[in-house]
Coordinates of N, CA and C in Angstrom, one line a residue:
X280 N 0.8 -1.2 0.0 CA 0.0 0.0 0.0 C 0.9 1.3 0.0
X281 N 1.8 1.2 0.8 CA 2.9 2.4 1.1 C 3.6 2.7 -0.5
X282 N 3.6 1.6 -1.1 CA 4.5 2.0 -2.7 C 3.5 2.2 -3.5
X283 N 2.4 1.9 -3.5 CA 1.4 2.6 -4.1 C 0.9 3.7 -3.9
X284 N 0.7 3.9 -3.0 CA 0.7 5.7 -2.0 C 1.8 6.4 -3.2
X285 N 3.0 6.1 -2.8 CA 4.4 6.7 -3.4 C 4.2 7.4 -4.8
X286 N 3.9 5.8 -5.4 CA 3.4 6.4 -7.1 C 2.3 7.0 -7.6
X287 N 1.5 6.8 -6.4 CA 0.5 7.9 -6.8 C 0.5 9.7 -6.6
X288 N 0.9 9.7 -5.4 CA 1.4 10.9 -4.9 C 2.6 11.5 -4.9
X289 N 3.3 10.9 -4.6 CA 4.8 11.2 -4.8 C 5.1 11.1 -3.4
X290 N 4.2 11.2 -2.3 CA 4.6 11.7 -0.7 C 4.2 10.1 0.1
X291 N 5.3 9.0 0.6 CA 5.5 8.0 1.3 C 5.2 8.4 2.8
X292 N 3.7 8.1 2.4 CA 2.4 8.1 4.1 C 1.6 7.7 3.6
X293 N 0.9 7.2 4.4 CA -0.1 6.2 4.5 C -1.3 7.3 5.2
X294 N -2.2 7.5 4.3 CA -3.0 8.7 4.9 C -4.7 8.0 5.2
X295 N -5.0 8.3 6.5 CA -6.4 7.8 6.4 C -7.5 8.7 6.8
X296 N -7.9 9.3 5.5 CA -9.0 10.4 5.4 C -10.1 10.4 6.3
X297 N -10.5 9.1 6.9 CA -11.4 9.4 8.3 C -10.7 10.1 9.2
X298 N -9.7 10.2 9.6 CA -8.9 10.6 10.6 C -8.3 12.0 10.8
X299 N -8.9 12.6 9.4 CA -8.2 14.5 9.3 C -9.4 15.0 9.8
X300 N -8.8 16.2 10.3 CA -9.3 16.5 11.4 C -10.1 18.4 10.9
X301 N -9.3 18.8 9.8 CA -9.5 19.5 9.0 C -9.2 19.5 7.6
X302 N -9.7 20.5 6.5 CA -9.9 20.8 5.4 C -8.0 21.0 5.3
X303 N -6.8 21.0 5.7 CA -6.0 21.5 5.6 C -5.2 20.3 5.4
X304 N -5.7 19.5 6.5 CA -5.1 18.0 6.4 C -5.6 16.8 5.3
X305 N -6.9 17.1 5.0 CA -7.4 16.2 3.7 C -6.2 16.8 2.8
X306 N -6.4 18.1 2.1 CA -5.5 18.3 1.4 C -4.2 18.3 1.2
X307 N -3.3 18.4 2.1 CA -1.9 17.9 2.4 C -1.8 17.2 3.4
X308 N -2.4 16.0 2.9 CA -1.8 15.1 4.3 C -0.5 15.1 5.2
X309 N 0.5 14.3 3.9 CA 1.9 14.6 4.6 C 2.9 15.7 4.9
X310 N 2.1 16.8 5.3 CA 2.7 18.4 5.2 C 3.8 18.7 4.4
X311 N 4.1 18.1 3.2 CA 5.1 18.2 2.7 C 6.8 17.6 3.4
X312 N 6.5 16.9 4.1 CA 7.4 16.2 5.1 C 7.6 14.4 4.7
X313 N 8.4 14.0 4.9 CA 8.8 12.7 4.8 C 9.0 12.5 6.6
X314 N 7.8 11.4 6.8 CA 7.9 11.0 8.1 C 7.9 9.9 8.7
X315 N 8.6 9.4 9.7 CA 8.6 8.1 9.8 C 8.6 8.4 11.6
X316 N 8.5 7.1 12.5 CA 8.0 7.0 13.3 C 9.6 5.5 14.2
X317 N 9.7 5.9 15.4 CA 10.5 5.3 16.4 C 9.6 4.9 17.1
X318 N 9.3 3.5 17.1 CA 8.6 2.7 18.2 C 9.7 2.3 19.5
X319 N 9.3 3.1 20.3 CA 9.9 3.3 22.0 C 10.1 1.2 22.1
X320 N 8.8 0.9 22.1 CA 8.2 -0.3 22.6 C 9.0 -1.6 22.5
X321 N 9.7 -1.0 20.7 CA 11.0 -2.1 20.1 C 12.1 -1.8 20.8
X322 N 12.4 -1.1 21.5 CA 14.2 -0.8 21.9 C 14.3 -1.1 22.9
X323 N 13.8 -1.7 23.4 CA 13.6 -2.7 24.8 C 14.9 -4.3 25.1
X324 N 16.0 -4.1 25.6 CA 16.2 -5.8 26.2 C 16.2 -5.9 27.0
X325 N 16.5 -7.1 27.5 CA 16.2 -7.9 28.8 C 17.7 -8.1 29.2
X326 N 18.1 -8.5 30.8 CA 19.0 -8.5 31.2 C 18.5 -8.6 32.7
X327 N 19.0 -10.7 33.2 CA 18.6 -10.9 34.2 C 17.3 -10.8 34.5
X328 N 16.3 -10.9 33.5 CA 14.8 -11.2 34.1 C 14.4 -9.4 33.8
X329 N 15.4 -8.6 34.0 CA 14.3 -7.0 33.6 C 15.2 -6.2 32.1
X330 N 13.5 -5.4 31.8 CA 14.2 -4.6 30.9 C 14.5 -3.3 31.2
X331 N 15.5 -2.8 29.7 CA 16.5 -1.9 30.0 C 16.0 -1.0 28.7
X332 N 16.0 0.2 28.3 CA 16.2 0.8 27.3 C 17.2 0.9 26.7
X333 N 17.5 0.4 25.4 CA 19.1 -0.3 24.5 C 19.2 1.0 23.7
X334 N 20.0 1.7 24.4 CA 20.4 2.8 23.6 C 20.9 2.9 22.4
X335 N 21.7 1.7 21.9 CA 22.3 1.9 20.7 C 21.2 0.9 20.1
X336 N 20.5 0.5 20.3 CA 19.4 -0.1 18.9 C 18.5 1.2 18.7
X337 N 18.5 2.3 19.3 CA 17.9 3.8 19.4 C 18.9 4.0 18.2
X338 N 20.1 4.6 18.7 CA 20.9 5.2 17.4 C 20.7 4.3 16.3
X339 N 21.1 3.0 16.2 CA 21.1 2.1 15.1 C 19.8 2.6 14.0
X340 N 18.8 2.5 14.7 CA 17.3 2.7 14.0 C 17.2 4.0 13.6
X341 N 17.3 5.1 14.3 CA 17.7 6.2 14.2 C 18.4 6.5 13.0
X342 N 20.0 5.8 12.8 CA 20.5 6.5 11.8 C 19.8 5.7 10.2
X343 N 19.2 4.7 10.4 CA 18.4 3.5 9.3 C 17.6 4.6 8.9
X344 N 16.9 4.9 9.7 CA 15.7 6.0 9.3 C 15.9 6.8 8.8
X345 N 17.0 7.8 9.4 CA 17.4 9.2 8.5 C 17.2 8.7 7.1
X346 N 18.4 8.0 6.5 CA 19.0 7.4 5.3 C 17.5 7.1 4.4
X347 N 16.4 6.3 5.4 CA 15.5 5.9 4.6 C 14.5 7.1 4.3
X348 N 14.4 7.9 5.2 CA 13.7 9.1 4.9 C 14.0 10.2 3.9
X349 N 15.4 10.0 3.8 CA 16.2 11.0 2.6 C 15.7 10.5 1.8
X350 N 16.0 9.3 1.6 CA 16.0 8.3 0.1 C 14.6 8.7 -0.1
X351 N 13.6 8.3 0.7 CA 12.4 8.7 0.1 C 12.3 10.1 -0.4
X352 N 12.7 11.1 0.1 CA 12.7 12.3 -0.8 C 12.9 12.5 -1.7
X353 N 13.9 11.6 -2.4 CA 14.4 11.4 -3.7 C 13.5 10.9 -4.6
X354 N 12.7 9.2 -4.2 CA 12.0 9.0 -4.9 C 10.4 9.7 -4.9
X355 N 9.8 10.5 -3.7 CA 8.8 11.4 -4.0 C 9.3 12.2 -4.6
X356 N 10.5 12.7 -5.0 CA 10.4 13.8 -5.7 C 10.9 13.3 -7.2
X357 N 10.9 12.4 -7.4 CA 10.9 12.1 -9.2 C 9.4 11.6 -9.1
X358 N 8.7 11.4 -8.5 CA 7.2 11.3 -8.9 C 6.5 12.7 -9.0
X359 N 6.9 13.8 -8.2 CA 6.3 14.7 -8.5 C 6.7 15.9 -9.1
X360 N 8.4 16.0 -9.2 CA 8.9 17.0 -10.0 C 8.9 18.1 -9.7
X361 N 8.3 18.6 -8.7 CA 8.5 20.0 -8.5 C 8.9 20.6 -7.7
X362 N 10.0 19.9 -6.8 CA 11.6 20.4 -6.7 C 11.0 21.2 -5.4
X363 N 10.5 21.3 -4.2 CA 10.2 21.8 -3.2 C 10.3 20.9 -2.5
X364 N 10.3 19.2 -2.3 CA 11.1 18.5 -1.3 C 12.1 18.5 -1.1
X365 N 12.7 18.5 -2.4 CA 14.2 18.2 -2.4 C 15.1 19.1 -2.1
X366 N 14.5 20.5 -2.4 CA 15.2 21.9 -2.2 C 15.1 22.2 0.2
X367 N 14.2 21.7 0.2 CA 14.3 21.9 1.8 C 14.5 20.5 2.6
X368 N 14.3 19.5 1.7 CA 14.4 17.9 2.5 C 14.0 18.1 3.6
X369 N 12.7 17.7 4.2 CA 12.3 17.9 5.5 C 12.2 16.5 5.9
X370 N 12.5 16.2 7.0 CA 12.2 14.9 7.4 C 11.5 14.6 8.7
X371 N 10.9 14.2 9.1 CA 10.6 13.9 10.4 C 10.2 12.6 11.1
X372 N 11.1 12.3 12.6 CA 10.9 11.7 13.5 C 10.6 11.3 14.6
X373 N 9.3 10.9 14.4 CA 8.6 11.2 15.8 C 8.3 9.8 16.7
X374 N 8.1 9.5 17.5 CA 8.1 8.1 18.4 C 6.4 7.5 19.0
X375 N 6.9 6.6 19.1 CA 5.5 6.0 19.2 C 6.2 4.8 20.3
X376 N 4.8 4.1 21.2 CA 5.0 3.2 22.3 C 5.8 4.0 23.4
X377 N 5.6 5.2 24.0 CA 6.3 5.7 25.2 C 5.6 5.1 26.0
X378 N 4.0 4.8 26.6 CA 3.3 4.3 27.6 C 3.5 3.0 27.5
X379 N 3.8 2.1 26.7 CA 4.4 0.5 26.6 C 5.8 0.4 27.1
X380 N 6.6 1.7 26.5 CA 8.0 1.3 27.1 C 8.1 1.8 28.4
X381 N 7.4 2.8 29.2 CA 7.4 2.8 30.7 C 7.0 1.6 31.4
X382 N 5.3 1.2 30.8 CA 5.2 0.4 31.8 C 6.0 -1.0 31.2
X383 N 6.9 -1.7 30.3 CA 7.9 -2.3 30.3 C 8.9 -2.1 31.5
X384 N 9.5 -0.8 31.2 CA 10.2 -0.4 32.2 C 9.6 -0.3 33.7
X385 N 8.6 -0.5 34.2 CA 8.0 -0.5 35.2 C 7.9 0.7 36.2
X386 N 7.8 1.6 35.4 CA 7.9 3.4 35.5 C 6.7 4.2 35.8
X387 N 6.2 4.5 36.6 CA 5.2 5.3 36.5 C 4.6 6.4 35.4
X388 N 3.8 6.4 34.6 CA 3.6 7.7 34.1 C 3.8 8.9 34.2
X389 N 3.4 9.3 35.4 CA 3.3 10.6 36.4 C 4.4 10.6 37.4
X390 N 5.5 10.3 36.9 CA 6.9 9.7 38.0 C 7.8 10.8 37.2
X391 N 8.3 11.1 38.3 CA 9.5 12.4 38.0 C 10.6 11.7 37.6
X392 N 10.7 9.9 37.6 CA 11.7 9.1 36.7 C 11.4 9.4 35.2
X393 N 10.1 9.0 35.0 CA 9.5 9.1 33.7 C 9.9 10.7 33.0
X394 N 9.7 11.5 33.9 CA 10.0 12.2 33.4 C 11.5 13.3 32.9
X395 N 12.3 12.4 33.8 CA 13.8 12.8 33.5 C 14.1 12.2 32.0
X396 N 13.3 10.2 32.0 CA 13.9 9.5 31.2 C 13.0 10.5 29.6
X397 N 11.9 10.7 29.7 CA 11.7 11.5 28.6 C 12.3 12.5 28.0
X398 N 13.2 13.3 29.0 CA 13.9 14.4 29.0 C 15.6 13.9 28.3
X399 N 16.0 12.6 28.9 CA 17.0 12.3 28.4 C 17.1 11.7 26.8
X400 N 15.9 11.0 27.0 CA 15.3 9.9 25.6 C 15.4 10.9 24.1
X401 N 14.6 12.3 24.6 CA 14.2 13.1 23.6 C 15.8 13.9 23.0
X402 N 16.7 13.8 24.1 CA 18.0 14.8 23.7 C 18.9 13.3 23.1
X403 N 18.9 12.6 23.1 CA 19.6 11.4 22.9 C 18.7 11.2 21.6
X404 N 17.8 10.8 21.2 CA 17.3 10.5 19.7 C 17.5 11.9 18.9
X405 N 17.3 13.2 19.5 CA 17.9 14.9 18.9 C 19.1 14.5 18.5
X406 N 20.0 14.0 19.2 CA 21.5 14.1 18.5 C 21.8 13.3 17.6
X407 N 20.9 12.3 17.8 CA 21.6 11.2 16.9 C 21.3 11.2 15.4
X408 N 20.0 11.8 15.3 CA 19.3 12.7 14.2 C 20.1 13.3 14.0
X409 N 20.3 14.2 14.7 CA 21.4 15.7 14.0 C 22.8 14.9 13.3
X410 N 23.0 14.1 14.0 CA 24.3 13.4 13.5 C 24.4 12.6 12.6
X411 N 23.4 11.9 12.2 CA 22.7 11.0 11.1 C 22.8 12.3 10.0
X412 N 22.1 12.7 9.9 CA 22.1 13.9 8.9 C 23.3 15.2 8.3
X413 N 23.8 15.2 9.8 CA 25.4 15.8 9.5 C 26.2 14.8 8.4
X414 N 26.4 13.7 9.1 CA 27.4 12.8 8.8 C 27.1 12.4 6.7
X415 N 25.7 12.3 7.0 CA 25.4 12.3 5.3 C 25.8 13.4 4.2
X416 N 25.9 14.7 4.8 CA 27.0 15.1 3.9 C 28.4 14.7 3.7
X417 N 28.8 14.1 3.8 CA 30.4 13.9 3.9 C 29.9 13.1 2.1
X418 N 29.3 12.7 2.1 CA 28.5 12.0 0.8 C 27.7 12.6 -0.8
X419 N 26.8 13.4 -0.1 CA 25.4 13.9 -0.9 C 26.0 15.8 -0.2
X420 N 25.0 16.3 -0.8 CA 25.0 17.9 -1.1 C 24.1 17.9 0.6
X421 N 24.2 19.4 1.2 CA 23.7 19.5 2.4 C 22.7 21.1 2.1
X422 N 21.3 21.0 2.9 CA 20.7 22.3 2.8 C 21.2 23.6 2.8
X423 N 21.4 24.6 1.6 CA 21.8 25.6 1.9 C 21.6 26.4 3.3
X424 N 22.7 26.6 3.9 CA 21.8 27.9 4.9 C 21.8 26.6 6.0
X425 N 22.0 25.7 6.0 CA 21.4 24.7 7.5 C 22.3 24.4 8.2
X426 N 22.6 24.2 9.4 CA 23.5 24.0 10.1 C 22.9 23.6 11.7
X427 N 23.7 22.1 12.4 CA 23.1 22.3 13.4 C 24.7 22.6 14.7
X428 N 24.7 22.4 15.8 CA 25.9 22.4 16.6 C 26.0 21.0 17.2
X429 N 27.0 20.5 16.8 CA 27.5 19.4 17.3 C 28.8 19.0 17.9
X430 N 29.1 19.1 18.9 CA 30.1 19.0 20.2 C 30.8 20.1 19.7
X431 N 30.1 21.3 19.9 CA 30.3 22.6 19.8 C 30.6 23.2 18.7
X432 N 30.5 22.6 17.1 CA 30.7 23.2 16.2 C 29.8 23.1 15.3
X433 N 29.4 24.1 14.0 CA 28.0 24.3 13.5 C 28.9 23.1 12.2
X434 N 27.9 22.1 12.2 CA 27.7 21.4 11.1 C 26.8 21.7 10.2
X435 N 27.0 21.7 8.8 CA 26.2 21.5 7.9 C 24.8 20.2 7.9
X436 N 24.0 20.3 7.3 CA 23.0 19.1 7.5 C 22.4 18.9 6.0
X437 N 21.9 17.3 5.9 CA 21.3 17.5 4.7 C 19.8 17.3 4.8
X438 N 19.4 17.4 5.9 CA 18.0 17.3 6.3 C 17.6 18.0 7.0
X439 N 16.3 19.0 7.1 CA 15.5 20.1 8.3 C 14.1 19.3 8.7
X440 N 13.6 20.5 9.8 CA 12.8 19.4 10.0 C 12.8 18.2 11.3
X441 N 13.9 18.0 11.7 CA 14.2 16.6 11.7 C 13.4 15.7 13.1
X442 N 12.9 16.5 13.7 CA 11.7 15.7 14.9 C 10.2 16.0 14.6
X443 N 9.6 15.5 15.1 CA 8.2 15.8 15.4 C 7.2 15.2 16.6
X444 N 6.6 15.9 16.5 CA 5.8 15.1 18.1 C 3.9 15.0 17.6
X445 N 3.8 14.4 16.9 CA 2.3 14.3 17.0 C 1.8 12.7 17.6
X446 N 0.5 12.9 18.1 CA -0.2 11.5 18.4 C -0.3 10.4 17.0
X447 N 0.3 9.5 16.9 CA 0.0 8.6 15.8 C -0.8 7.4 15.9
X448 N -1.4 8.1 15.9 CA -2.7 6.8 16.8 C -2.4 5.7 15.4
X449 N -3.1 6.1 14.2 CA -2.8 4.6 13.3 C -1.8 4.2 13.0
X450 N -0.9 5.0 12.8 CA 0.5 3.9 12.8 C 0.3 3.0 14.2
X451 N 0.5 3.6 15.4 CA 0.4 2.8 16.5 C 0.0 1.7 16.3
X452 N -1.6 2.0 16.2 CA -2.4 0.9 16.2 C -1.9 -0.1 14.9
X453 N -1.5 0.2 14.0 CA -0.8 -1.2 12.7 C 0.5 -1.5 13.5
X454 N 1.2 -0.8 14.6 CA 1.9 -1.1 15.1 C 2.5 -2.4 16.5
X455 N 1.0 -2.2 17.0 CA 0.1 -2.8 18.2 C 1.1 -2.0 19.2
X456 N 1.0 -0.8 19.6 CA 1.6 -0.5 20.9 C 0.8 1.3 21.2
X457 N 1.6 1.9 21.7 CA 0.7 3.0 22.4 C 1.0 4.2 21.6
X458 N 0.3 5.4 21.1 CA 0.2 6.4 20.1 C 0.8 7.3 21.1
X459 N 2.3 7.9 20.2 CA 3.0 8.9 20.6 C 3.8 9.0 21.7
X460 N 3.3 9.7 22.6 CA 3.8 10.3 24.0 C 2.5 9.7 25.3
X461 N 1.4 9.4 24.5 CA -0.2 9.2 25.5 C 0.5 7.5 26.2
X462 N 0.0 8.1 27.9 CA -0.3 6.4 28.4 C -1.0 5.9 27.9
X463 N -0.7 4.1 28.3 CA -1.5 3.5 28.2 C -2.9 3.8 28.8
X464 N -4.4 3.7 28.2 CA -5.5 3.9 28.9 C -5.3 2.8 29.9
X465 N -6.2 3.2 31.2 CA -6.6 2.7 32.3 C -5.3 2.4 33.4
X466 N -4.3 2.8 32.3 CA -2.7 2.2 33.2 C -2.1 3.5 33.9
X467 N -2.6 4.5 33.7 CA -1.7 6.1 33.8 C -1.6 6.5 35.3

């Protein structure tokens, strides 16, 4: 369905028209953005009977993503030709299963743990983004004018854009785990 999306549109999302919310979103579904989604829920191992959040299967996926979300800009933009993806390459990554990987982690929702580990999670998937996309210029051409700071020096980038935070309820749900940042219901 996703490669059919592609060739019809040129824009790799999966859009489901019951679910816009306004006249702005029927008509641009994918805001002109290539987006893809980090399921919290997968980066989970075990070690001695508990789990742990595996930070480097975070980066690992992380840098998979960038690469796959570029690439898609590439091929939505020979489907559509008119050179406004490719000129700002926006990409976005946003996360899904946070209320599955707390209560994995056996974290409260409403816990000032939860809420450091969000604080840490979010600047740890930021960098690694930023650095996924730095490091791809050494390769491919980088956004005019873009730059991010990385261990204190302004890098060029070949991707803007590069987080987002919306509720993804359907992905989620094709995902079977929890939409965005929301607890689990009845668990919070």
């Amino acid at each position: 369905a996703l490669v059919d999306q592609i060739k019809r549109t040129g824009y790799p999302v999966m859009h489901f028209p019951e679910a816009a919310r306004t006249e702005a979103q029927l008509a641009n579904p994918p805001g002109r953005m290539v987006r893809g989604v980090l399921n919290l829920s997968q980066m989970i191992g075990w070690r001695d009977g508990r789990a742990y959040l595996d930070w480097n299967q975070i980066v690992e996926t992380v840098v998979q993503g960038v690469r796959m979300l570029d690439a898609l800009i590439d091929v939505a933009e020979e489907q559509t030709g008119d050179g406004y993806l490719s000129t700002v390459r926006r990409i976005g990554i946003g996360i899904i299963g946070w209320g599955e990987l707390l209560l994995r982690l056996d974290t409260p929702y409403q816990s000032d743990e939860a809420l450091d580990l969000a604080r840490r999670l979010m600047k740890f998937i930021q960098s690694a983004v930023q650095e996924a996309t730095a490091s791809m210029v050494q390769s491919r051409p980088a956004v005019e004018g873009a730059y991010v700071r990385i261990r204190g020096y302004e890098e060029p980038v070949r991707n803007l854009s590069r987080l987002y935070i919306l509720p993804e309820s359907e992905i989620a749900f094709i995902a079977g785990t929890s939409p965005g940042i929301e607890p689990l219901p009845g668990l919070a």
